[in-house]
Coordinates of C-alpha atoms in Angstrom, one line a residue:
H1 CA -37.7 9.5 31.8
A2 CA -37.2 12.8 30.2
M3 CA -36.7 15.6 27.9
R4 CA -34.0 17.2 25.9
G5 CA -33.7 19.5 28.0
E6 CA -35.3 18.8 31.4
Y7 CA -33.9 18.1 34.8
R8 CA -34.4 14.4 36.5
A9 CA -32.6 13.2 39.7
A10 CA -32.1 8.9 40.4
A11 CA -30.6 8.0 43.8
L12 CA -28.0 5.0 44.2
N13 CA -27.5 4.6 48.4
L14 CA -23.8 2.7 49.3
T15 CA -23.2 1.7 52.6
N16 CA -20.2 0.8 54.2
A17 CA -20.2 -2.0 56.7
T18 CA -16.3 -1.7 58.1
D19 CA -14.5 0.4 60.6
S20 CA -12.8 2.6 57.7
P21 CA -12.9 4.7 55.4
M22 CA -13.8 3.3 51.5
Q23 CA -13.0 5.5 48.8
A24 CA -15.5 4.8 45.8
R25 CA -15.7 5.4 42.2
L26 CA -18.6 5.8 40.0
H27 CA -18.9 5.7 35.8
F28 CA -21.4 4.7 33.5
E29 CA -20.2 2.0 31.2
G30 CA -22.7 2.4 27.8
L31 CA -24.7 5.8 28.4
P32 CA -23.8 8.5 25.7
G33 CA -20.7 10.3 27.1
S34 CA -20.1 7.2 28.7
P35 CA -17.5 6.9 31.2
A36 CA -18.8 10.3 32.6
P37 CA -21.4 12.0 31.3
G38 CA -21.4 16.1 31.5
Y39 CA -25.0 15.9 31.0
V40 CA -25.0 14.0 34.8
A41 CA -24.1 15.8 37.6
V42 CA -23.0 13.8 40.6
A43 CA -24.3 14.9 44.6
E44 CA -22.6 13.4 47.8
V45 CA -25.3 13.7 50.2
P46 CA -23.8 14.4 53.6
W47 CA -26.1 13.9 56.9
T48 CA -26.5 17.3 58.5
D49 CA -28.8 18.0 62.1
T50 CA -31.5 20.1 62.4
A51 CA -32.2 22.2 65.6
E52 CA -35.1 19.7 66.2
G53 CA -32.0 16.5 66.6
Q54 CA -33.3 14.4 64.0
P55 CA -30.1 14.2 61.1
V56 CA -31.1 14.4 57.2
A57 CA -29.9 13.8 54.1
A58 CA -30.9 16.7 52.2
A59 CA -27.8 18.6 50.7
L60 CA -26.3 18.1 47.8
P61 CA -22.9 19.6 47.9
E62 CA -21.8 18.2 43.5
V63 CA -18.7 15.9 42.7
Q64 CA -16.3 17.3 40.5
S65 CA -16.1 14.4 37.5
Q66 CA -12.7 13.3 36.0
A67 CA -12.0 11.5 33.3
D68 CA -13.1 8.0 34.7
G69 CA -16.0 9.1 36.4
W70 CA -16.7 11.0 39.8
P71 CA -15.0 9.8 43.6
I72 CA -17.1 8.9 46.3
A73 CA -16.0 9.0 49.9
V74 CA -18.6 6.2 52.2
L75 CA -17.5 6.7 56.0
P76 CA -17.6 4.0 57.7
G77 CA -21.1 2.6 59.3
M78 CA -22.8 5.1 57.2
V79 CA -24.9 5.4 54.7
R80 CA -24.0 7.3 51.5
Q81 CA -26.1 8.4 48.6
V82 CA -25.6 9.3 45.2
W83 CA -28.1 11.8 43.8
M84 CA -27.5 12.2 39.9
T85 CA -29.8 15.2 38.2
V86 CA -29.8 14.6 34.6
H87 CA -29.9 17.3 32.1
A88 CA -29.6 16.4 28.6
T89 CA -29.6 18.3 26.3
D90 CA -28.0 16.9 23.7
V91 CA -28.6 13.6 24.1
E92 CA -30.5 11.7 21.2
P93 CA -34.6 10.9 21.7
G94 CA -34.8 7.1 22.9
T95 CA -34.0 4.6 25.0
H96 CA -30.9 4.1 26.3
S97 CA -29.5 1.1 28.5
G98 CA -26.3 1.5 30.2
T99 CA -24.7 0.3 33.9
A100 CA -23.4 2.9 36.3
V101 CA -20.6 1.2 37.9
V102 CA -19.1 0.9 41.4
T103 CA -15.5 0.1 42.1
C104 CA -13.4 0.4 45.6
E105 CA -10.6 -1.0 46.1
G106 CA -10.4 -4.9 47.5
Q107 CA -14.1 -5.3 46.3
E108 CA -16.3 -6.8 43.7
P109 CA -17.6 -4.1 40.9
L110 CA -20.9 -3.3 41.6
R111 CA -22.8 -2.9 38.5
I112 CA -26.6 -1.4 38.2
P113 CA -28.3 -1.5 35.5
V114 CA -29.4 2.4 34.0
E115 CA -32.0 3.6 32.0
L116 CA -32.3 6.9 30.4
H117 CA -35.6 7.7 28.0
V118 CA -35.5 10.9 26.3
Y119 CA -39.0 11.7 24.6
P120 CA -38.6 13.8 21.6
V121 CA -40.1 17.0 22.9
T122 CA -37.7 19.7 24.2
F123 CA -38.3 21.8 27.3
P124 CA -39.0 25.4 27.0
K125 CA -36.7 28.0 28.5
E126 CA -39.4 29.9 30.0
T127 CA -41.5 27.8 32.1
T128 CA -45.4 28.6 32.6
L129 CA -45.8 28.5 36.2
L130 CA -45.3 31.3 38.5
L131 CA -42.6 30.6 40.8
G132 CA -41.1 32.7 43.7
G133 CA -40.1 32.4 47.1
W134 CA -39.9 36.5 49.1
S135 CA -36.2 36.2 47.7
Y136 CA -35.2 39.5 48.8
T137 CA -32.7 40.3 46.7
N138 CA -33.2 43.8 46.2
G139 CA -30.7 46.5 48.4
G140 CA -28.3 44.5 50.7
G141 CA -30.4 41.5 51.0
A142 CA -32.6 39.8 53.8
Y143 CA -31.8 36.4 55.6
G144 CA -29.5 34.9 54.5
V145 CA -28.8 37.2 51.6
T146 CA -25.7 38.8 51.5
D147 CA -23.8 40.8 49.3
R148 CA -21.0 38.0 49.5
N149 CA -23.5 34.5 48.4
R150 CA -26.3 37.0 46.0
E151 CA -24.6 36.4 42.8
A152 CA -24.9 32.6 43.5
F153 CA -28.0 33.2 45.0
L154 CA -29.6 34.4 41.9
A155 CA -28.0 31.5 39.6
H156 CA -29.3 28.5 41.7
L157 CA -32.6 29.9 42.0
Q158 CA -33.1 31.2 38.1
D159 CA -31.7 27.9 37.3
R160 CA -34.8 26.6 39.2
F161 CA -37.4 29.0 37.6
V162 CA -38.0 31.2 40.1
N163 CA -40.0 33.8 37.6
A164 CA -42.2 35.9 40.3
P165 CA -39.5 37.2 42.7
W166 CA -40.2 39.7 45.5
A167 CA -38.6 42.9 47.1
T168 CA -39.3 45.0 50.0
G169 CA -41.3 48.2 49.8
S170 CA -38.3 49.9 49.5
V171 CA -38.1 49.4 45.8
M172 CA -40.6 51.8 45.7
L173 CA -41.0 53.6 48.8
K174 CA -38.5 55.7 48.3
F175 CA -40.2 59.2 46.9
E176 CA -40.0 63.0 46.8
V177 CA -43.5 64.8 46.4
V178 CA -42.8 67.6 44.1
G179 CA -46.4 69.7 44.1
D180 CA -49.4 68.3 42.2
G181 CA -46.4 64.6 41.6
V182 CA -43.6 62.7 42.5
K183 CA -39.7 62.5 41.8
L184 CA -39.1 58.9 42.1
D185 CA -35.9 57.5 43.3
T186 CA -36.3 54.1 41.1
A187 CA -32.4 53.3 42.0
E188 CA -32.9 50.0 43.9
F189 CA -36.1 49.2 42.0
D190 CA -33.9 49.6 38.8
E191 CA -30.8 47.3 40.2
W192 CA -33.6 44.7 42.1
I193 CA -35.3 43.8 38.1
A194 CA -32.1 44.1 36.6
R195 CA -31.2 41.1 38.8
W196 CA -33.8 39.5 37.1
P197 CA -34.2 40.1 33.4
K198 CA -36.8 37.1 32.7
A199 CA -39.1 37.6 35.5
K200 CA -42.0 37.3 34.5
K201 CA -43.9 39.0 37.5
Y202 CA -42.3 41.5 40.1
M203 CA -43.7 40.7 43.8
V204 CA -42.9 43.9 46.3
F205 CA -44.0 43.4 49.5
L206 CA -45.2 46.7 50.4
S207 CA -45.8 45.8 53.8
L208 CA -47.9 49.1 54.8
A209 CA -51.8 49.2 56.1
D210 CA -50.7 46.9 59.6
N211 CA -52.5 46.8 62.9
S212 CA -49.3 49.4 64.5
G213 CA -51.1 52.1 62.3
S214 CA -48.6 51.7 59.7
G215 CA -49.7 52.4 56.2
R216 CA -52.8 54.5 57.9
D217 CA -51.2 58.0 56.2
F218 CA -49.0 58.5 53.1
H219 CA -46.0 60.9 53.2
G220 CA -48.1 63.4 55.5
T221 CA -52.0 62.4 54.0
K222 CA -54.3 61.1 56.1
L223 CA -56.0 56.9 54.7
G224 CA -58.8 57.7 52.7
T225 CA -58.9 61.7 52.5
P226 CA -58.9 63.0 49.2
Q227 CA -55.4 64.1 49.5
F228 CA -54.6 60.3 49.9
E229 CA -55.8 59.0 47.1
R230 CA -54.2 62.1 44.9
L231 CA -50.6 61.1 46.0
V232 CA -51.5 57.6 45.9
K233 CA -52.6 58.3 42.5
A234 CA -49.7 60.4 41.2
W235 CA -47.0 57.7 42.8
M236 CA -48.7 54.6 41.2
S237 CA -49.1 56.6 37.9
A238 CA -45.3 57.6 38.1
W239 CA -43.9 53.7 38.7
V240 CA -46.9 53.2 35.7
E241 CA -44.5 55.4 33.1
H242 CA -41.3 54.1 34.3
L243 CA -41.6 50.6 34.2
R244 CA -42.9 50.8 30.7
T245 CA -39.6 52.6 29.9
K246 CA -38.3 49.5 30.9
G247 CA -40.5 47.5 28.8
I248 CA -42.6 46.5 31.6
G249 CA -46.3 46.3 31.2
P250 CA -48.9 47.3 34.5
D251 CA -49.9 43.6 34.6
R252 CA -46.8 42.0 35.4
L253 CA -46.3 44.3 38.9
G254 CA -48.4 42.6 41.9
L255 CA -48.2 44.4 45.1
L256 CA -48.9 42.9 48.7
I257 CA -49.9 45.7 50.8
H258 CA -50.4 44.0 54.7
D259 CA -49.2 40.1 54.8
E260 CA -51.6 37.6 56.1
P261 CA -54.9 39.2 56.8
N262 CA -56.7 37.1 59.4
E263 CA -59.3 37.3 62.0
G264 CA -57.4 39.6 64.2
V265 CA -57.0 41.6 61.8
D266 CA -58.9 45.2 60.7
V267 CA -59.2 44.8 56.8
E268 CA -60.1 48.5 56.8
P269 CA -56.9 50.2 56.0
L270 CA -55.9 47.5 53.6
V271 CA -59.4 47.8 51.5
V272 CA -58.6 51.4 51.2
W273 CA -55.0 51.2 49.8
A274 CA -56.2 48.4 47.4
R275 CA -58.9 50.6 45.9
A276 CA -56.8 53.8 45.6
I277 CA -54.6 51.5 44.0
R278 CA -57.2 49.8 41.6
A279 CA -58.5 53.4 41.1
A280 CA -55.0 54.6 39.9
E281 CA -53.9 52.1 38.0
P282 CA -56.7 49.5 37.5
D283 CA -54.0 47.2 35.8
V284 CA -51.5 46.5 39.3
L285 CA -51.9 43.8 40.4
I286 CA -53.3 43.4 43.9
W287 CA -52.0 40.1 45.2
L288 CA -53.4 39.0 48.8
D289 CA -52.3 36.1 50.8
P290 CA -55.1 36.1 53.7
I291 CA -55.1 32.8 56.5
Y292 CA -59.0 33.6 57.5
R293 CA -59.7 29.8 58.3
Q294 CA -63.4 30.3 57.7
P295 CA -62.5 32.9 54.7
A296 CA -66.5 33.1 54.2
K297 CA -66.8 35.0 57.2
A298 CA -63.8 37.3 56.1
P299 CA -65.0 40.8 55.0
P300 CA -66.5 40.9 51.4
A301 CA -64.8 43.7 50.1
L302 CA -61.4 41.7 51.2
F303 CA -61.3 40.0 48.9
E304 CA -63.1 42.0 45.8
T305 CA -60.0 45.0 45.7
S306 CA -58.1 42.2 45.2
D307 CA -56.6 40.4 41.8
V308 CA -55.0 37.0 42.6
L309 CA -56.0 35.3 46.1
C310 CA -52.9 33.2 47.0
P311 CA -54.2 30.9 50.0
N312 CA -52.2 29.0 52.0
R313 CA -51.9 25.4 50.6
P314 CA -51.3 23.7 54.1
M315 CA -54.7 25.2 55.6
W316 CA -56.3 24.1 52.2
L317 CA -55.9 21.2 52.8
A318 CA -56.7 21.0 56.8
G319 CA -59.6 23.5 55.8
G320 CA -62.6 20.8 54.2
K321 CA -64.6 21.3 51.2
A322 CA -66.0 24.7 52.2
F323 CA -62.2 26.6 52.6
A324 CA -61.6 25.6 49.2
E325 CA -65.2 25.9 47.3
F326 CA -65.0 29.8 49.2
Y327 CA -61.7 30.4 46.6
L328 CA -62.5 28.4 43.5
D329 CA -66.0 30.4 43.8
Q330 CA -63.8 33.7 43.5
Q331 CA -61.6 32.2 41.0
R332 CA -65.6 31.9 38.7
Q333 CA -65.9 35.4 39.8
G334 CA -62.5 36.4 37.7
R335 CA -60.0 36.1 40.6
T336 CA -56.6 34.1 40.2
L337 CA -55.7 31.6 42.3
H338 CA -52.3 31.0 43.6
F339 CA -50.7 28.6 46.9
Y340 CA -48.1 29.1 49.0
S341 CA -47.0 27.1 51.5
C342 CA -45.0 28.7 54.9
S343 CA -44.5 25.7 57.2
G344 CA -41.2 24.7 58.7
P345 CA -38.8 24.2 59.8
A346 CA -37.8 23.6 55.8
R347 CA -35.4 20.9 56.5
L348 CA -38.3 17.7 58.3
L349 CA -41.0 18.9 55.5
D350 CA -41.3 16.4 52.7
P351 CA -39.7 16.9 49.3
Y352 CA -42.9 15.5 47.4
S353 CA -45.6 16.1 49.1
Y354 CA -45.2 19.2 50.7
Y355 CA -42.8 20.7 48.4
R356 CA -43.1 18.9 44.4
L357 CA -46.8 18.6 45.0
Q358 CA -48.0 22.2 45.5
A359 CA -47.7 22.3 41.8
W360 CA -49.6 19.7 40.9
H361 CA -52.3 21.2 43.4
C362 CA -51.7 23.8 42.0
W363 CA -52.9 22.5 38.1
Q364 CA -55.7 20.5 40.0
I365 CA -57.6 23.2 41.0
G366 CA -56.3 25.6 38.0
A367 CA -54.4 28.2 39.9
K368 CA -50.8 30.4 38.2
G369 CA -48.5 30.8 40.6
S370 CA -46.8 28.6 43.3
F371 CA -44.6 29.9 46.3
F372 CA -43.1 29.6 49.6
W373 CA -41.9 31.0 52.5
A374 CA -39.2 32.3 51.8
Y375 CA -36.0 31.1 49.9
G376 CA -33.5 33.4 51.8
D377 CA -34.5 32.1 54.9
N378 CA -31.9 30.7 57.1
G379 CA -33.5 31.4 60.6
G380 CA -29.8 34.2 60.9
A381 CA -27.0 30.9 60.2
S382 CA -25.6 28.9 58.2
S383 CA -27.7 25.5 56.5
W384 CA -24.2 23.5 58.1
N385 CA -25.7 24.1 61.6
E386 CA -28.7 24.9 62.1
Y387 CA -28.9 25.1 65.8
L388 CA -27.9 28.2 65.4
A389 CA -31.0 29.3 63.5
K390 CA -33.5 31.3 65.1
G391 CA -37.1 30.9 64.8
G392 CA -36.4 27.5 62.7
A393 CA -35.1 28.1 59.4
Y394 CA -36.9 28.0 55.8
T395 CA -34.9 27.7 53.1
P396 CA -34.7 25.3 50.6
L397 CA -31.6 25.2 50.1
F398 CA -27.8 25.1 52.1
I399 CA -26.4 28.6 51.9
D400 CA -24.4 30.5 54.2
E401 CA -22.6 34.3 54.1
A402 CA -20.8 32.9 51.1
T403 CA -22.0 29.7 49.5
V404 CA -25.5 28.6 48.1
T405 CA -25.2 24.9 47.7
P406 CA -28.7 22.4 46.4
G407 CA -31.1 20.9 48.5
K408 CA -33.2 18.2 48.0
Q409 CA -36.2 20.5 48.9
M410 CA -35.5 23.1 46.1
E411 CA -34.7 20.3 43.4
A412 CA -38.1 18.9 44.1
V413 CA -39.3 22.7 43.5
R414 CA -37.5 22.9 40.2
E415 CA -39.2 19.4 39.5
S416 CA -42.9 20.5 40.4
V417 CA -42.4 23.5 38.1
E418 CA -41.4 21.0 35.0
D419 CA -44.6 18.2 36.1
Y420 CA -46.8 21.6 35.3
E421 CA -44.9 22.2 32.1
T422 CA -45.5 18.9 31.0
L423 CA -48.7 19.0 31.6
V424 CA -49.0 22.9 29.6
I425 CA -47.3 21.2 27.0
L426 CA -49.7 18.1 26.2
R427 CA -52.3 20.6 26.4
A428 CA -50.9 22.4 23.4
A429 CA -50.4 19.7 22.3
V430 CA -53.8 18.6 22.1
D431 CA -55.1 21.5 20.8
R432 CA -53.1 21.6 17.4
A433 CA -53.9 18.3 17.1
K434 CA -57.5 19.0 17.4
A435 CA -57.0 22.5 15.0
A436 CA -55.9 19.9 12.7
G437 CA -59.2 18.1 12.1
R438 CA -57.2 14.8 14.6
N439 CA -59.6 12.7 16.8
D440 CA -57.7 9.6 16.7
A441 CA -56.7 7.5 19.9
A442 CA -54.1 9.2 21.4
V443 CA -55.9 12.9 20.4
A444 CA -58.4 11.3 23.3
T445 CA -56.2 9.2 25.6
A446 CA -54.3 13.3 25.7
E447 CA -57.8 15.0 26.7
S448 CA -58.2 12.2 29.4
L449 CA -54.9 12.2 30.9
L450 CA -55.0 16.2 30.9
K451 CA -58.5 15.7 33.3
T452 CA -57.5 13.4 35.6
A453 CA -53.4 13.6 36.1
A454 CA -53.6 16.1 39.0
D455 CA -56.8 13.6 40.2
G456 CA -54.4 10.6 39.9
V457 CA -51.3 12.2 42.0
L458 CA -53.7 13.4 44.8
E459 CA -56.2 11.0 45.5
D460 CA -54.4 9.6 48.4
P461 CA -54.6 11.1 51.5
A462 CA -51.2 10.6 52.4
T463 CA -50.1 13.1 49.8
G464 CA -51.8 15.6 52.9
W465 CA -48.8 14.3 55.1
L466 CA -46.4 17.1 54.6
R467 CA -43.4 15.7 57.5
W468 CA -40.9 13.8 55.4
E469 CA -40.4 11.0 57.8
T470 CA -44.1 9.9 57.2
P471 CA -44.4 6.9 55.4
K472 CA -46.2 7.5 51.8
D473 CA -46.1 6.6 48.2
R474 CA -43.4 8.8 46.4
T475 CA -43.9 7.5 42.8
K476 CA -47.4 8.5 42.1
A477 CA -46.1 11.8 40.5
D478 CA -43.9 10.4 38.3
A479 CA -45.6 7.4 37.1
V480 CA -48.2 9.7 35.6
R481 CA -45.8 12.1 34.8
V482 CA -44.5 9.0 32.8
R483 CA -47.6 8.1 31.2
V484 CA -48.0 11.7 29.8
L485 CA -44.4 12.1 27.9
Q486 CA -45.6 8.9 26.6
S487 CA -48.7 11.0 25.2
L488 CA -46.8 12.8 23.9
S489 CA -44.9 10.8 22.0
A490 CA -47.8 8.9 20.6
L491 CA -49.7 12.4 19.9
D492 CA -46.3 13.4 18.0
A493 CA -45.9 9.5 16.1
G494 CA -49.7 10.6 14.8
A495 CA -49.2 13.6 13.3
K496 CA -46.2 12.3 11.2

């Protein structure tokens, strides 16, 4: 079930019960473009091991199609999963029935019924939900990002709707003090934003005001002094002026001054920095990711000086009603909410409950952004050999020094953005219908669905179990999404 231009996946498992490798071939019959439709990408899923010794079927290396289908190798005594991603941009709306056929020499063909439902709605090229993952593609890159894999890494993330990229503070902290002003070195910043021409927000981790004393002065000016205030104003105003020359408004720049403030952190320097930046350029976003287990006991100024609060979603799930209500009250006071998750190792996290459902949770509470640590963090080792990863691997895709390969966790992130956008599209369709004076059953059904969709997906307590090996019902998001697509179709039919 998909809109035109949407990415959606299905899978089948092939088991080889012999003691020899088998070479199978997949093709389609009856679907538009058969036997090898160009809108279907096929991956041959290999098993890879983890540093914990728990093998997973997460990597999705693509198989090159041939005129008569896709070759699939099935190893002896093993299950080979075949992962099919459909991106039906030019397929006519409607239900297309066909067959997936798997052939292998000496075996009877396997014939699996397939139905492709294409809805009369085109998925937008730009999505609404902010999506990022501390990608750090500025300069020479960070973590697993190298000069050799960066272009593929950028293309991979942008194809999966990442629109709020992160850079390290070096993009903004290179400048000279000249009289009462500053002379910026914009080269690294400009190179970075050129790599992300369609970004909705540009996020920078300044890494200031930490416990070691960093950020407690600024180019020779002491934190909180009039000299400090004047220099911060000159610096921020110079950046805002430069951004405007690039057609970027100050509200598209988000600054993380200090990462994950908590009970053990003196946050006064962070607050002083935030106040100085806001006094200089109030439209620049102060973005905060606090990890207080009891946020109500944190210094109030920490939240009062922030524009965006991004609580940790696993902490929210574990924190109970008081934790959630604190942030919802902050939202009522005018602050924007985002979610981020930074658990690991990524390969053992559930693509469904950890990655895909974060966007549904965003919709449920009215959050506008979804972030994950960290798209490029492979623990300093190839994703194909995670035994060597230091501190665990957090990347939801597979990267090494030269290559980038899709992974199920990152594909779930892409589907999560599409889920969220489907609800955005439905809400816009309802608004149009009501503006046209409609008050029929299709409108009523759609309005009800907008209110209950996320609750229906998230109500099962098992969706809070974030490890992949934990059994849970992973069908609810798709079942509700199909209802949303059907509701969109009904609204469209009613408009005609």
